Coordinates of N, CA and C in Angstrom, one line a residue:
X324 N 33.5 22.2 -11.8 CA 32.5 22.7 -12.5 C 31.5 21.5 -12.6
X325 N 30.0 22.2 -12.1 CA 28.8 21.1 -12.1 C 28.4 20.7 -13.3
X326 N 27.8 19.9 -13.4 CA 27.2 19.1 -14.5 C 25.6 19.2 -14.1
X327 N 25.4 19.7 -15.5 CA 24.0 20.5 -15.5 C 22.9 19.1 -15.4
X328 N 23.5 17.9 -15.9 CA 22.6 17.0 -16.5 C 22.4 16.1 -14.8
X329 N 23.2 16.6 -14.1 CA 22.8 15.6 -12.7 C 21.8 16.2 -11.6
X330 N 21.2 15.5 -10.9 CA 20.6 15.9 -9.9 C 21.0 15.7 -8.6
X331 N 20.5 16.4 -7.5 CA 20.7 16.1 -6.6 C 21.1 14.3 -5.5
X332 N 20.1 13.8 -6.6 CA 20.6 12.4 -6.3 C 21.4 11.5 -6.7
X333 N 22.1 12.2 -7.7 CA 23.4 11.9 -8.1 C 24.6 12.0 -7.0
X334 N 24.7 13.1 -6.3 CA 25.6 12.9 -5.3 C 25.5 12.0 -4.0
X335 N 26.8 11.5 -3.4 CA 26.8 11.0 -2.2 C 26.0 11.6 -1.1
X336 N 25.0 10.9 0.1 CA 24.8 11.5 0.9 C 25.3 11.8 2.0
X337 N 26.0 12.7 2.4 CA 26.8 13.1 3.5 C 26.2 12.3 4.9
X338 N 27.0 12.1 5.5 CA 26.6 11.5 7.0 C 26.3 12.8 7.4
X339 N 24.9 12.8 8.3 CA 25.0 14.0 9.2 C 25.9 13.8 10.5
X340 N 25.9 15.4 11.1 CA 27.0 15.4 11.9 C 26.3 15.2 13.4
X341 N 26.1 14.3 14.5 CA 25.6 14.0 15.1 C 26.6 13.6 16.6
X342 N 26.2 14.1 17.5 CA 27.1 13.9 18.9 C 26.5 12.7 19.6
X343 N 27.4 12.7 20.8 CA 26.9 11.0 21.4 C 25.5 11.4 22.6
X344 N 24.9 12.7 22.6 CA 23.6 13.1 22.7 C 22.9 12.5 21.8
X345 N 22.6 13.1 20.7 CA 22.0 12.7 19.2 C 21.8 11.3 19.6
X346 N 23.0 10.3 19.7 CA 22.9 9.1 19.5 C 22.2 8.2 20.5
X347 N 21.9 8.9 21.5 CA 21.6 8.5 22.9 C 20.2 8.5 22.8
X348 N 19.4 10.2 22.1 CA 18.3 10.0 21.8 C 18.0 8.9 20.8
X349 N 18.4 8.8 19.9 CA 18.1 8.3 18.6 C 17.7 6.5 18.9
X350 N 18.7 6.0 20.1 CA 18.6 4.4 20.7 C 17.5 4.6 21.2
X351 N 17.1 5.6 22.1 CA 15.8 5.8 22.8 C 14.8 5.6 22.0
X352 N 15.0 6.5 21.1 CA 13.2 6.8 20.2 C 13.0 5.8 19.2
X353 N 14.1 4.9 18.9 CA 13.9 4.0 18.0 C 13.4 2.7 18.2
X354 N 14.1 2.2 19.8 CA 13.7 1.2 20.3 C 11.6 1.5 20.5
X355 N 11.6 2.5 21.1 CA 10.3 3.0 21.2 C 9.8 4.5 21.0
X356 N 9.0 4.3 19.7 CA 8.8 5.7 18.8 C 7.9 6.3 19.8
X357 N 7.1 5.7 20.7 CA 6.0 6.4 21.9 C 6.8 6.7 22.9
X358 N 8.0 6.9 23.5 CA 8.5 7.1 24.2 C 8.0 8.2 24.7
X359 N 7.9 8.9 25.8 CA 7.7 10.5 26.2 C 9.0 11.5 26.0
X360 N 9.1 12.6 25.5 CA 10.4 13.2 25.6 C 11.1 13.6 26.8
X361 N 10.2 13.5 28.1 CA 10.2 13.7 29.3 C 11.4 12.8 29.9
X362 N 10.7 11.4 29.4 CA 11.4 10.3 29.8 C 12.6 10.1 29.3
X363 N 12.9 10.7 27.7 CA 14.3 10.4 27.1 C 15.1 11.5 27.8
X364 N 14.4 12.7 28.2 CA 14.9 13.6 28.8 C 15.9 13.0 30.2
X365 N 15.2 12.6 30.7 CA 15.6 11.8 32.3 C 16.8 11.1 32.0
X366 N 16.9 9.8 31.1 CA 17.6 9.3 30.9 C 19.0 9.8 30.1
X367 N 18.8 10.8 29.4 CA 19.5 11.7 28.9 C 20.8 12.8 30.1
X368 N 19.9 12.9 31.0 CA 20.4 13.8 31.9 C 19.9 15.3 31.3
X369 N 19.1 15.6 30.5 CA 18.8 16.8 30.0 C 17.3 17.5 30.3
X370 N 17.3 18.9 29.9 CA 15.8 19.2 29.8 C 15.0 18.6 28.7
X371 N 13.3 18.4 28.7 CA 12.8 18.4 27.9 C 12.3 19.0 26.7
X372 N 12.9 20.5 26.9 CA 13.1 21.6 26.1 C 14.1 21.2 25.0
X373 N 15.3 20.4 25.4 CA 16.4 20.2 24.8 C 16.1 19.1 24.1
X374 N 15.4 17.8 24.4 CA 15.4 16.9 23.8 C 14.2 17.0 22.4
X375 N 13.2 18.3 22.9 CA 12.5 18.4 21.6 C 13.3 19.3 20.5
X376 N 13.9 20.0 21.0 CA 14.9 21.1 20.1 C 15.9 19.8 19.2
X377 N 16.1 18.9 19.9 CA 17.5 17.8 19.5 C 16.3 16.9 18.5
X378 N 15.4 16.8 18.7 CA 14.6 15.8 17.7 C 14.1 16.6 16.6
X379 N 13.5 17.7 16.9 CA 13.3 18.6 15.8 C 14.8 18.7 14.5
X380 N 15.9 19.2 15.3 CA 16.9 19.1 14.5 C 17.2 17.7 13.6
X381 N 17.4 16.7 14.4 CA 17.4 15.3 13.8 C 16.3 15.4 12.6
X382 N 15.4 15.5 12.5 CA 13.8 15.4 11.9 C 14.4 16.6 10.6
X383 N 15.0 17.4 10.9 CA 15.3 18.7 10.1 C 16.1 18.6 9.2
X384 N 17.0 17.5 9.5 CA 18.3 17.2 8.8 C 18.3 16.0 8.5
X385 N 17.0 15.3 8.5 CA 16.7 14.1 7.5 C 17.5 12.9 8.4
X386 N 18.1 13.1 9.6 CA 18.3 11.6 10.2 C 17.1 11.1 10.8
X387 N 16.2 11.4 11.1 CA 14.9 10.8 11.1 C 14.1 11.0 10.2
X388 N 13.4 10.8 9.7 CA 12.3 10.7 8.4 C 10.6 10.8 9.2
X389 N 10.6 11.0 9.9 CA 9.3 10.7 10.7 C 8.8 9.6 11.9
X390 N 7.4 9.3 12.0 CA 7.5 8.2 13.0 C 6.3 7.7 12.4
X391 N 6.3 6.6 12.5 CA 4.7 5.7 12.4 C 4.2 4.4 12.9
X392 N 2.8 4.2 13.0 CA 2.8 2.9 13.5 C 3.0 2.0 12.5
X393 N 3.3 0.6 12.8 CA 3.7 -0.6 12.0 C 2.8 -1.2 11.9
X394 N 1.7 -1.7 10.8 CA 0.9 -2.8 10.8 C 1.1 -4.0 10.6
X395 N 0.8 -5.2 11.3 CA 1.0 -6.4 11.4 C 0.4 -7.0 10.1
X396 N 0.9 -7.2 8.7 CA 0.1 -7.7 7.6 C -0.7 -9.1 7.8
X397 N -0.2 -9.8 8.5 CA -0.8 -11.1 9.2 C -2.2 -10.8 9.8
X398 N -2.0 -9.9 10.6 CA -3.4 -9.5 11.5 C -4.8 -8.5 10.7
X399 N -3.7 -8.5 9.2 CA -5.3 -8.0 8.3 C -5.6 -8.9 7.0
X400 N -5.0 -10.3 7.2 CA -5.0 -11.3 6.4 C -4.2 -11.4 5.3
X401 N -3.2 -10.6 5.1 CA -2.0 -10.7 4.4 C -1.0 -11.9 4.6
X402 N -1.0 -13.1 4.4 CA -0.4 -14.0 4.9 C 0.8 -14.5 4.0
X403 N 0.9 -14.1 2.3 CA 1.7 -14.1 1.6 C 2.8 -13.1 1.3
X404 N 4.0 -13.7 2.0 CA 4.8 -12.6 1.5 C 5.9 -12.8 0.4
X405 N 6.2 -11.9 -0.6 CA 6.9 -12.7 -1.5 C 7.8 -11.5 -2.2
X406 N 9.3 -11.6 -2.5 CA 10.0 -10.7 -3.1 C 10.0 -11.3 -4.4
X407 N 10.2 -10.2 -5.1 CA 10.0 -10.2 -6.9 C 11.4 -9.5 -7.6
X408 N 12.2 -10.2 -8.2 CA 13.2 -9.5 -9.1 C 12.8 -9.5 -10.2
X409 N 12.7 -8.3 -10.9 CA 12.1 -7.7 -12.0 C 12.8 -7.6 -13.5
X410 N 13.3 -8.5 -14.0 CA 13.6 -7.7 -15.6 C 13.0 -6.8 -16.4
X411 N 13.8 -5.7 -16.7 CA 13.1 -4.8 -17.8 C 13.9 -5.1 -18.9
X412 N 13.1 -4.8 -20.0 CA 13.0 -5.0 -21.8 C 14.0 -4.2 -22.4
X413 N 14.6 -3.0 -21.6 CA 15.3 -1.9 -21.7 C 15.5 -1.2 -20.5
X414 N 16.6 -0.7 -20.1 CA 16.9 0.0 -18.8 C 16.0 1.2 -18.4
X415 N 15.5 2.3 -19.7 CA 15.0 3.1 -20.1 C 13.6 3.1 -19.2
X416 N 13.0 1.9 -19.6 CA 12.2 1.6 -19.0 C 11.6 1.6 -17.4
X417 N 12.8 1.5 -16.7 CA 12.6 2.0 -15.3 C 11.7 2.8 -14.8
X418 N 11.5 4.4 -14.9 CA 10.7 5.3 -14.6 C 9.6 4.9 -14.8
X419 N 9.0 4.8 -15.7 CA 7.4 4.2 -16.3 C 7.0 2.9 -15.5
X420 N 8.0 1.8 -15.3 CA 7.7 0.8 -14.5 C 7.4 0.9 -12.8
X421 N 8.3 1.9 -12.6 CA 8.1 2.1 -11.2 C 6.6 3.2 -11.1
X422 N 6.5 3.8 -11.9 CA 5.3 4.6 -11.6 C 4.0 3.9 -11.6
X423 N 4.0 2.7 -13.2 CA 2.9 1.8 -12.8 C 2.9 0.8 -11.6
X424 N 4.0 0.4 -10.9 CA 4.0 -0.5 -9.8 C 3.4 0.5 -8.7
X425 N 3.4 1.7 -8.4 CA 3.0 2.4 -7.4 C 1.3 2.2 -7.7
X426 N 1.1 2.2 -8.6 CA -0.7 1.7 -8.3 C -1.1 0.5 -7.7
X427 N -0.3 -0.5 -7.6 CA -0.4 -1.6 -7.0 C 0.1 -1.7 -5.3
X428 N -1.3 -1.4 -4.8 CA -1.1 -0.8 -3.4 C -0.4 -2.4 -2.4
X429 N -0.5 -3.6 -3.3 CA 0.2 -4.8 -2.4 C 1.6 -5.1 -2.4
X430 N 2.3 -4.0 -3.1 CA 4.1 -3.4 -3.7 C 4.6 -2.7 -2.4
X431 N 4.8 -3.6 -1.4 CA 5.1 -2.2 -0.1 C 6.5 -1.8 -0.1
X432 N 7.3 -2.2 -1.3 CA 8.9 -1.9 -1.3 C 9.1 -1.9 -2.4
X433 N 10.0 -0.8 -3.2 CA 10.7 -1.2 -4.7 C 12.1 -0.5 -4.5
X434 N 12.8 -1.5 -5.1 CA 14.4 -0.7 -5.0 C 14.7 -1.1 -6.5
X435 N 15.8 -0.2 -6.8 CA 16.4 -0.1 -8.3 C 18.0 -0.9 -7.8
X436 N 17.8 -1.8 -8.4 CA 19.1 -2.4 -8.0 C 20.6 -2.8 -9.2
X437 N 21.4 -3.2 -8.7 CA 22.5 -3.8 -9.6 C 22.7 -5.0 -9.7
X438 N 23.1 -5.8 -10.3 CA 23.2 -7.1 -11.0 C 22.2 -7.5 -11.6
X439 N 21.6 -8.7 -11.3 CA 20.8 -9.6 -12.1 C 19.5 -9.1 -12.6
X440 N 18.9 -8.3 -11.5 CA 17.7 -7.7 -11.7 C 17.8 -6.0 -11.7
X441 N 16.9 -5.4 -12.5 CA 16.6 -4.1 -12.5 C 16.2 -3.6 -11.3
X442 N 15.4 -4.3 -11.1 CA 14.4 -3.5 -9.8 C 14.0 -4.8 -9.2
X443 N 13.9 -5.0 -7.7 CA 13.4 -5.9 -6.5 C 12.3 -5.2 -6.0
X444 N 11.3 -6.1 -5.8 CA 10.2 -5.6 -5.2 C 10.2 -6.6 -4.0
X445 N 9.1 -5.8 -2.8 CA 8.5 -6.8 -2.3 C 6.9 -6.8 -2.0
X446 N 6.5 -7.4 -1.7 CA 4.7 -8.1 -2.1 C 4.3 -8.8 -1.2
X447 N 3.1 -8.0 -0.5 CA 2.3 -8.5 0.8 C 0.9 -8.9 -0.2
X448 N 0.5 -10.4 0.1 CA -0.8 -10.8 -0.7 C -1.7 -11.6 0.4
X449 N -2.7 -11.4 0.3 CA -3.5 -12.2 1.3 C -3.4 -13.9 0.9
X450 N -3.4 -14.6 0.1 CA -2.9 -15.5 -0.5 C -2.0 -15.9 -1.8
X451 N -1.8 -17.1 -1.7 CA -0.9 -17.1 -3.2 C -1.6 -17.1 -4.1
X452 N -3.4 -17.4 -4.3 CA -3.8 -17.2 -5.4 C -3.9 -15.7 -5.6
X453 N -3.8 -15.0 -4.9 CA -3.8 -13.3 -4.8 C -2.8 -12.7 -5.2
X454 N -1.7 -13.5 -5.2 CA 0.0 -12.8 -5.7 C -0.3 -13.7 -7.3
X455 N -1.0 -14.7 -7.7 CA -0.4 -14.9 -8.6 C -1.7 -14.0 -9.6
X456 N -2.6 -13.6 -9.1 CA -3.6 -13.0 -10.0 C -2.9 -11.5 -9.9
X457 N -2.2 -10.8 -9.1 CA -1.3 -9.8 -9.4 C -0.2 -9.6 -10.2
X458 N 0.4 -10.9 -10.3 CA 1.5 -11.1 -11.3 C 0.8 -11.5 -12.6
X459 N -0.3 -12.1 -12.6 CA -0.9 -12.0 -14.2 C -1.7 -11.2 -15.0
X460 N -2.3 -10.4 -13.7 CA -3.2 -9.6 -14.2 C -2.7 -7.9 -14.6
X461 N -1.7 -7.7 -13.2 CA -1.2 -6.2 -13.4 C 0.1 -6.2 -13.4
X462 N 0.9 -6.9 -12.9 CA 2.5 -7.0 -13.4 C 3.0 -7.3 -14.7
X463 N 2.3 -8.4 -14.8 CA 3.2 -9.1 -16.5 C 2.4 -8.0 -17.7
X464 N 1.4 -7.1 -17.1 CA 0.4 -6.1 -18.3 C 1.7 -4.9 -18.3
X465 N 2.4 -4.7 -17.3 CA 3.1 -3.5 -17.6 C 4.4 -3.5 -18.8
X466 N 4.0 -2.5 -19.4 CA 5.1 -2.2 -20.4 C 6.4 -1.6 -19.8
X467 N 7.3 -2.7 -20.5 CA 9.0 -2.4 -20.2 C 9.4 -3.7 -19.4
X468 N 8.3 -4.5 -18.5 CA 9.1 -5.5 -18.0 C 8.9 -6.9 -18.9
X469 N 10.1 -7.4 -18.6 CA 10.3 -8.3 -19.6 C 9.9 -9.8 -18.8
X470 N 10.2 -9.9 -17.8 CA 9.8 -11.1 -17.1 C 10.2 -10.9 -15.6
X471 N 9.8 -11.7 -14.3 CA 9.8 -11.5 -13.2 C 10.6 -12.8 -12.6
X472 N 11.1 -12.7 -11.6 CA 11.1 -14.2 -10.5 C 10.6 -14.1 -9.2
X473 N 10.2 -14.8 -8.9 CA 9.4 -14.7 -7.3 C 10.0 -15.4 -6.3
X474 N 9.9 -15.0 -5.3 CA 10.7 -15.6 -4.1 C 10.1 -15.7 -3.0
X475 N 9.2 -16.9 -2.5 CA 8.5 -16.9 -1.4 C 9.1 -16.7 0.0
X476 N 8.4 -15.5 0.8 CA 9.1 -15.8 2.5 C 8.2 -16.5 3.0
X477 N 9.0 -17.8 3.4 CA 8.2 -18.8 4.5 C 8.3 -17.9 5.8
X478 N 9.3 -17.3 6.4 CA 9.2 -16.5 7.7 C 9.8 -15.4 7.9
X479 N 9.8 -14.1 8.5 CA 10.8 -13.4 9.0 C 11.4 -13.6 10.2
X480 N 12.8 -13.9 10.1 CA 13.2 -13.8 11.7 C 13.6 -12.7 12.1
X481 N 13.7 -11.9 11.6 CA 13.8 -10.5 12.2 C 13.7 -9.4 11.2
X482 N 13.6 -8.1 11.7 CA 14.0 -6.6 10.8 C 14.2 -6.1 11.6
X483 N 15.1 -4.8 11.9 CA 15.9 -4.0 12.3 C 16.0 -2.9 11.9
X484 N 16.3 -1.8 12.6 CA 17.1 -0.6 12.0 C 18.8 -0.7 12.0
X485 N 19.1 0.1 11.6 CA 20.8 0.2 11.3 C 21.2 0.8 12.7
X486 N 22.5 0.3 13.0 CA 23.0 0.4 14.4 C 23.3 2.1 14.5
X487 N 22.9 2.1 15.6 CA 23.2 3.9 16.1 C 24.7 3.7 16.7
X488 N 25.7 4.3 16.7 CA 26.8 4.4 17.3 C 27.8 5.6 17.4

């Protein structure tokens, strides 16, 4: 019997059914999103049309969620990277706090978490002073936030995709 109070996000995400060719394609395109399909086809020993169909299928079933260019924040002057744990006054404030934080473009990631914090965010600012201004004049003004705890990133050692097996 289905619970009418549950939505799709309440169910566990099923792993997609992918084969060895899909895995090889994913390994190639996650290393270089701009690799031509014909080069992928040569590496995989199949036609360009087959690669196009496979990639389209992977997009349709949600294995691939798109492609994008990644901006280097430092090249645009965003030299301060911080992570922030957010305590809420009450759990019921979660949705409205997240909605308000969407209006702060310097917040580049937002996670609903278990443990000590209700929400954990990543924020990129130009300077420490810029970060302080956002905390004081924007974040602390959001109704439902009890307090925050900030962690400064000194350096990112690596970032990667999940392993494709």
